[in-house]
Short mmCIF file of N, CA and C in Angstrom, two decimals:
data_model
loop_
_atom_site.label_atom_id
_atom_site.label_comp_id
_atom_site.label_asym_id
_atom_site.label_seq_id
_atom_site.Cartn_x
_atom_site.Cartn_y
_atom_site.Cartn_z
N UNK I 742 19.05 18.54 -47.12
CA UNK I 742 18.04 19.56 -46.86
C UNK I 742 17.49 19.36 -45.46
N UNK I 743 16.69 20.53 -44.74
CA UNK I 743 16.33 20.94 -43.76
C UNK I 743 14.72 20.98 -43.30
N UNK I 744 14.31 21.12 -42.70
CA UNK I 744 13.07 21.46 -42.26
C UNK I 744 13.03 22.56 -40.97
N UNK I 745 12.52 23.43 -41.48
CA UNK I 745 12.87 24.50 -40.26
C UNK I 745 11.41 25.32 -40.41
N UNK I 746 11.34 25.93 -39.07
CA UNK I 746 10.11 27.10 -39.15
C UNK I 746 10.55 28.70 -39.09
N UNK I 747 9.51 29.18 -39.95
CA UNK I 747 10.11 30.66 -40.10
C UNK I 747 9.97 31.31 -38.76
N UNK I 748 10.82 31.94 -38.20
CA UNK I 748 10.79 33.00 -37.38
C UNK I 748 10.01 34.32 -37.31
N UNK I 749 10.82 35.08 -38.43
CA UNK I 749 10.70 36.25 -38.73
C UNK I 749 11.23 36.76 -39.87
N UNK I 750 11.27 37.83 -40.53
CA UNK I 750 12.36 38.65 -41.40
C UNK I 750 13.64 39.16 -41.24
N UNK I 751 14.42 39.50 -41.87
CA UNK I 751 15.47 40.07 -41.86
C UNK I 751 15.62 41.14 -42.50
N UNK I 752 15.06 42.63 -41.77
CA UNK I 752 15.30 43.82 -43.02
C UNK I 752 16.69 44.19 -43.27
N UNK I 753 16.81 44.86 -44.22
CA UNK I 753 18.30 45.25 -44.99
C UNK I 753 18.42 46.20 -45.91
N UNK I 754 18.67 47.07 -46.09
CA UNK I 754 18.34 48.09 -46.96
C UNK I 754 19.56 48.37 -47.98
N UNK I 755 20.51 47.62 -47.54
CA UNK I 755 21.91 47.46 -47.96
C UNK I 755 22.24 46.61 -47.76
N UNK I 756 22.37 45.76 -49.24
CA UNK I 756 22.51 44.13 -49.63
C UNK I 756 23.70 44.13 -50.53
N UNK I 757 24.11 43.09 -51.19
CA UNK I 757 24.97 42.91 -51.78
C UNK I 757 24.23 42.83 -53.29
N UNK I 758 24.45 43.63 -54.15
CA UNK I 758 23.56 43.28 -55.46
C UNK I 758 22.74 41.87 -56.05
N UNK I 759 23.81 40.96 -55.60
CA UNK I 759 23.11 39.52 -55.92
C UNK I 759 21.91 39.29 -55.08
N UNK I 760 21.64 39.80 -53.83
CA UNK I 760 20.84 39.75 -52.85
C UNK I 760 19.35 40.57 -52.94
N UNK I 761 19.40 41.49 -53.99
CA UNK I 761 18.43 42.74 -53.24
C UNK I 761 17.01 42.29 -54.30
N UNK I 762 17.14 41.18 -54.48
CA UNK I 762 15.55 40.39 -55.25
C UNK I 762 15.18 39.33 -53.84
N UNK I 763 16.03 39.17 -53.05
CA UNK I 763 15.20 38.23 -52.28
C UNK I 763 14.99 39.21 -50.74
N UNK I 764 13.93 38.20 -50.32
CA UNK I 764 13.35 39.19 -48.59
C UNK I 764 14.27 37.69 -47.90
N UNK I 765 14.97 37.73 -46.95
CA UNK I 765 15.72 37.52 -46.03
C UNK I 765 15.19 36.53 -44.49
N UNK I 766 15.04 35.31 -44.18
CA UNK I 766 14.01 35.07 -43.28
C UNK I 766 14.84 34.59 -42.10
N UNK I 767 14.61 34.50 -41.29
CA UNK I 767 15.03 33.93 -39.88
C UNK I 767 14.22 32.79 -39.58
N UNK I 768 14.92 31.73 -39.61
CA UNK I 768 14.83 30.17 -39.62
C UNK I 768 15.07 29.55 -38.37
N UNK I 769 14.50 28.45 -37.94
CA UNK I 769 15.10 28.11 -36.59
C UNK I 769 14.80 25.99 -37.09
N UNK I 770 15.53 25.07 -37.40
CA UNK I 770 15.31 23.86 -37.62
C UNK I 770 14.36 23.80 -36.98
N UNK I 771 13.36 22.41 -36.98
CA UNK I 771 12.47 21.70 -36.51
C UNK I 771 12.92 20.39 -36.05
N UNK I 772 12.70 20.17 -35.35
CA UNK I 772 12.99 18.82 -34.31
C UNK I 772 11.54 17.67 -34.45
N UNK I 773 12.06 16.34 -35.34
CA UNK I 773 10.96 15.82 -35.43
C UNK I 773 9.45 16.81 -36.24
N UNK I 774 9.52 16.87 -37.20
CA UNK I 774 8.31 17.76 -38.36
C UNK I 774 7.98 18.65 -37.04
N UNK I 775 7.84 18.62 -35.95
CA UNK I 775 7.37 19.64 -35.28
C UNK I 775 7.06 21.05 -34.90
N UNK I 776 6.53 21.95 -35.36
CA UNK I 776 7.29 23.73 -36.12
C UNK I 776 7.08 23.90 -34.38
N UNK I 777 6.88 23.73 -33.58
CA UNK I 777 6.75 24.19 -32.11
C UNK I 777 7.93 23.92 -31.55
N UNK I 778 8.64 23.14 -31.98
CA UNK I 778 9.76 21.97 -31.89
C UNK I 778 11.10 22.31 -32.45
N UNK I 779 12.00 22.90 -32.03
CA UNK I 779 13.04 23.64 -32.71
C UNK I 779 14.45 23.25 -32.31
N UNK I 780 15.52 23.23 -32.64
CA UNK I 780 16.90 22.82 -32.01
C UNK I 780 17.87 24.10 -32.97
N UNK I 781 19.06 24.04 -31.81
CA UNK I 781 20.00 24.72 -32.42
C UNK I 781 19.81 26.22 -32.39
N UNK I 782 20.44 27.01 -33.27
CA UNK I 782 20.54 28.44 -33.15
C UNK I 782 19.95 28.73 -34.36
N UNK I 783 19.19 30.21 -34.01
CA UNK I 783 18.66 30.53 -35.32
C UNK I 783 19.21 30.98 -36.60
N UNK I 784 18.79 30.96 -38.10
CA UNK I 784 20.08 31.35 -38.84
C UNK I 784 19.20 31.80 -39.74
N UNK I 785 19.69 33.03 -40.57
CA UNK I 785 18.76 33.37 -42.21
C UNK I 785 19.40 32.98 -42.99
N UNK I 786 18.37 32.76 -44.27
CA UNK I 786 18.44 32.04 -45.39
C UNK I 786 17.63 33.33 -46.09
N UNK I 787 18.04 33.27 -47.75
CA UNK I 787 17.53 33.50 -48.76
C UNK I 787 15.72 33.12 -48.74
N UNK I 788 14.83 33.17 -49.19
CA UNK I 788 13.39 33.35 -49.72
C UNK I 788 13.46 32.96 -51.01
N UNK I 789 13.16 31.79 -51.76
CA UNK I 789 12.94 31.70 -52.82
C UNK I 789 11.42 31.84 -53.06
N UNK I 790 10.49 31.05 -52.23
CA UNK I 790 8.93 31.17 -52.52
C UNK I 790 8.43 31.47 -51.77
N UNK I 791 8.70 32.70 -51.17
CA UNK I 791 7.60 33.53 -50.57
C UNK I 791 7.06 32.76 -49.27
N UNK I 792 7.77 32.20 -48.25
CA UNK I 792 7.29 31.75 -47.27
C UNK I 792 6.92 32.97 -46.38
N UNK I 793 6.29 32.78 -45.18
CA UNK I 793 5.61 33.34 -44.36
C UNK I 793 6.14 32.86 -43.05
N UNK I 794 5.72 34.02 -41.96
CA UNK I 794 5.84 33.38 -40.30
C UNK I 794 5.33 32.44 -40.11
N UNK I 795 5.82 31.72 -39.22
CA UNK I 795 5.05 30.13 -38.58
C UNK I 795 5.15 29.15 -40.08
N UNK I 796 5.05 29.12 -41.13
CA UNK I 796 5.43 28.18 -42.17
C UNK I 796 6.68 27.54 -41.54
N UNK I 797 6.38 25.74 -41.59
CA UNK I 797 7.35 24.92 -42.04
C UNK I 797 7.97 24.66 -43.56
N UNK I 798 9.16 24.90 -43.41
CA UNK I 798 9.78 25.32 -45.13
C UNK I 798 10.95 24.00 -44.86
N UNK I 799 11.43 24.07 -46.00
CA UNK I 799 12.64 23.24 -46.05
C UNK I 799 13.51 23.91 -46.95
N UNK I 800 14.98 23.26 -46.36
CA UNK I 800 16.17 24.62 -46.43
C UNK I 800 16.80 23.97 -47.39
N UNK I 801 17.64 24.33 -48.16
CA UNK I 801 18.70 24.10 -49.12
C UNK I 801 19.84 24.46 -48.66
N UNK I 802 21.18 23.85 -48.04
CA UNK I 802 21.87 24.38 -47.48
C UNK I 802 23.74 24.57 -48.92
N UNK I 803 24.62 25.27 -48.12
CA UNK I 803 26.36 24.87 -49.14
C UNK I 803 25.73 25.44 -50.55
N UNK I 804 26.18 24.43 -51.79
CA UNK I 804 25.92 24.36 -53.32
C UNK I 804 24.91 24.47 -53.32
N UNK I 805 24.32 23.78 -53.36
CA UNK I 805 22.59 23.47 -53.08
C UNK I 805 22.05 24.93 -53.44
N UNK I 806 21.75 25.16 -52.18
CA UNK I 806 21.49 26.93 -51.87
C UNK I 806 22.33 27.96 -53.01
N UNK I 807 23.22 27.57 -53.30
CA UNK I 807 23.70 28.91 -54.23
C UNK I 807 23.39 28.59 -55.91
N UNK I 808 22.84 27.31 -56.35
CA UNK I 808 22.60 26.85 -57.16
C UNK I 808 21.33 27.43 -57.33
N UNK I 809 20.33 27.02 -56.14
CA UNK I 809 19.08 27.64 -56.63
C UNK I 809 18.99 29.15 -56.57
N UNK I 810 19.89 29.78 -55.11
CA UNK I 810 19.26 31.49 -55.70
C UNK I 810 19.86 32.03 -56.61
N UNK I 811 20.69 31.20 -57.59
CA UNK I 811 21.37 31.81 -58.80
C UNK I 811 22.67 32.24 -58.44
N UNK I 812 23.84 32.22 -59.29
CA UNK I 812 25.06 32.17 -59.60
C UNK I 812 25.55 33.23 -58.68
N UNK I 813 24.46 34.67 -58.70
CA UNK I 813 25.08 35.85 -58.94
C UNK I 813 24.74 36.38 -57.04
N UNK I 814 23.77 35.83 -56.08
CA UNK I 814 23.65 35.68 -55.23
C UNK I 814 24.41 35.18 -54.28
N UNK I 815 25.23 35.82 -53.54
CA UNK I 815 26.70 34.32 -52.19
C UNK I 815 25.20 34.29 -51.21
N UNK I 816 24.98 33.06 -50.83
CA UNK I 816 24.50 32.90 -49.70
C UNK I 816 24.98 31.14 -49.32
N UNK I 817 24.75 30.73 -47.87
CA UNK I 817 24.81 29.51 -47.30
C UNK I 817 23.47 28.59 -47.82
N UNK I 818 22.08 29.20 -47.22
CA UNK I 818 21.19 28.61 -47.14
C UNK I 818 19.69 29.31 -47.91
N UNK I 819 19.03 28.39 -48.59
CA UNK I 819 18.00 29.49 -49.18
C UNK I 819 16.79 28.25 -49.04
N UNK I 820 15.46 29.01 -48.57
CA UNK I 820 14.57 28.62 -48.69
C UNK I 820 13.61 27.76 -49.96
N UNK I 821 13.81 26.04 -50.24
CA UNK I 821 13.07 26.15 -51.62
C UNK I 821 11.56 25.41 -51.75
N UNK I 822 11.08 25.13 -50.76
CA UNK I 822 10.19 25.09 -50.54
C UNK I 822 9.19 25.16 -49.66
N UNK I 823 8.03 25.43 -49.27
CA UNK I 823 7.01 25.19 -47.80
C UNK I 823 6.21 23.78 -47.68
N UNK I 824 6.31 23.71 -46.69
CA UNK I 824 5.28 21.95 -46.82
C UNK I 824 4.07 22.24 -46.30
N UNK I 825 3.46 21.40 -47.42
CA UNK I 825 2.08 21.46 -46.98
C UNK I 825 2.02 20.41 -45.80
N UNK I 826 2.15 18.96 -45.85
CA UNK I 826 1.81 18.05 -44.51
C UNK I 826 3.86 17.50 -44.94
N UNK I 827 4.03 16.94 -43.46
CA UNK I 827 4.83 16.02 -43.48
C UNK I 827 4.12 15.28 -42.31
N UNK I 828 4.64 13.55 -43.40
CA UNK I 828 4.30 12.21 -42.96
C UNK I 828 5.65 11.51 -42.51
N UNK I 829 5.44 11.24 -41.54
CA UNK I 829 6.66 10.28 -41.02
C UNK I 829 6.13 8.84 -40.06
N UNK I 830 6.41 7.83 -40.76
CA UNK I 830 5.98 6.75 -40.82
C UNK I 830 4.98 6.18 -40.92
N UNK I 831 3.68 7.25 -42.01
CA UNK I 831 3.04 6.57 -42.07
C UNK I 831 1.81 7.52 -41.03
N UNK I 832 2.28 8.20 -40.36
CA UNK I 832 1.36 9.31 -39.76
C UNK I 832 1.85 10.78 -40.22
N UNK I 833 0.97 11.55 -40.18
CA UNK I 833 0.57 13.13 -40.47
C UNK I 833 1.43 13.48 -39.40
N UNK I 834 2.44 14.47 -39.27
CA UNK I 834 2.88 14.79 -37.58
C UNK I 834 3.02 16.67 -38.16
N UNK I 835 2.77 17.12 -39.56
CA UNK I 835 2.51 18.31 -39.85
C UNK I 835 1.60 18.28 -41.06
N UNK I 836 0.82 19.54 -41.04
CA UNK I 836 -0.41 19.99 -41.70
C UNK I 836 -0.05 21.34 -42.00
N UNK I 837 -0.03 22.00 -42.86
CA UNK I 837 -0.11 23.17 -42.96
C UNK I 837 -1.55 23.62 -42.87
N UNK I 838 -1.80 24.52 -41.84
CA UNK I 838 -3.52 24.99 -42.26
C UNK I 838 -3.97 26.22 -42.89
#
């Protein structure tokens, strides 16, 4: 799993049936818990809980991801949770506020 910050949305009005229960987000990793802090290229993922812009979430990527948005859904990567703080070593280096 991942740690990434939301971007933005992905509208679609024409999905693949397995798809048309979830909203679509644009993800960009986090570098070090940092949501200011990003590497790599941006990519969407599935929405399982309703994350928001600027939320640090963590990604489910492969099996993983198709396990949780259900059988009937193809996707790579799906959103399965938001963090409230991440601690890394012992210090706070994210807070959700």
């Amino acid at each position: 799993m991942q740690l990434a910050t939301v971007l933005g949305q992905v509208v679609s009005t024409v999905k693949q049936p397995g798809l048309d229960r979830f909203t679509l987000l644009l993800l960009a990793d986090v570098t070090g818990a940092d949501p200011e802090r990003t590497t790599g290229a941006d990519y969407v993922a599935v929405d399982l809980v309703g994350a928001g812009v600027g939320e640090v979430v963590l990604v489910a990527s492969g099996g993983a991801a198709r396990v949780a948005a259900g059988a009937d859904a193809p996707t790579d990567r799906a959103v399965v949770a938001i963090a409230d703080t991440v601690v890394r070593a012992g210090t706070v280096t994210y807070r959700n506020t």
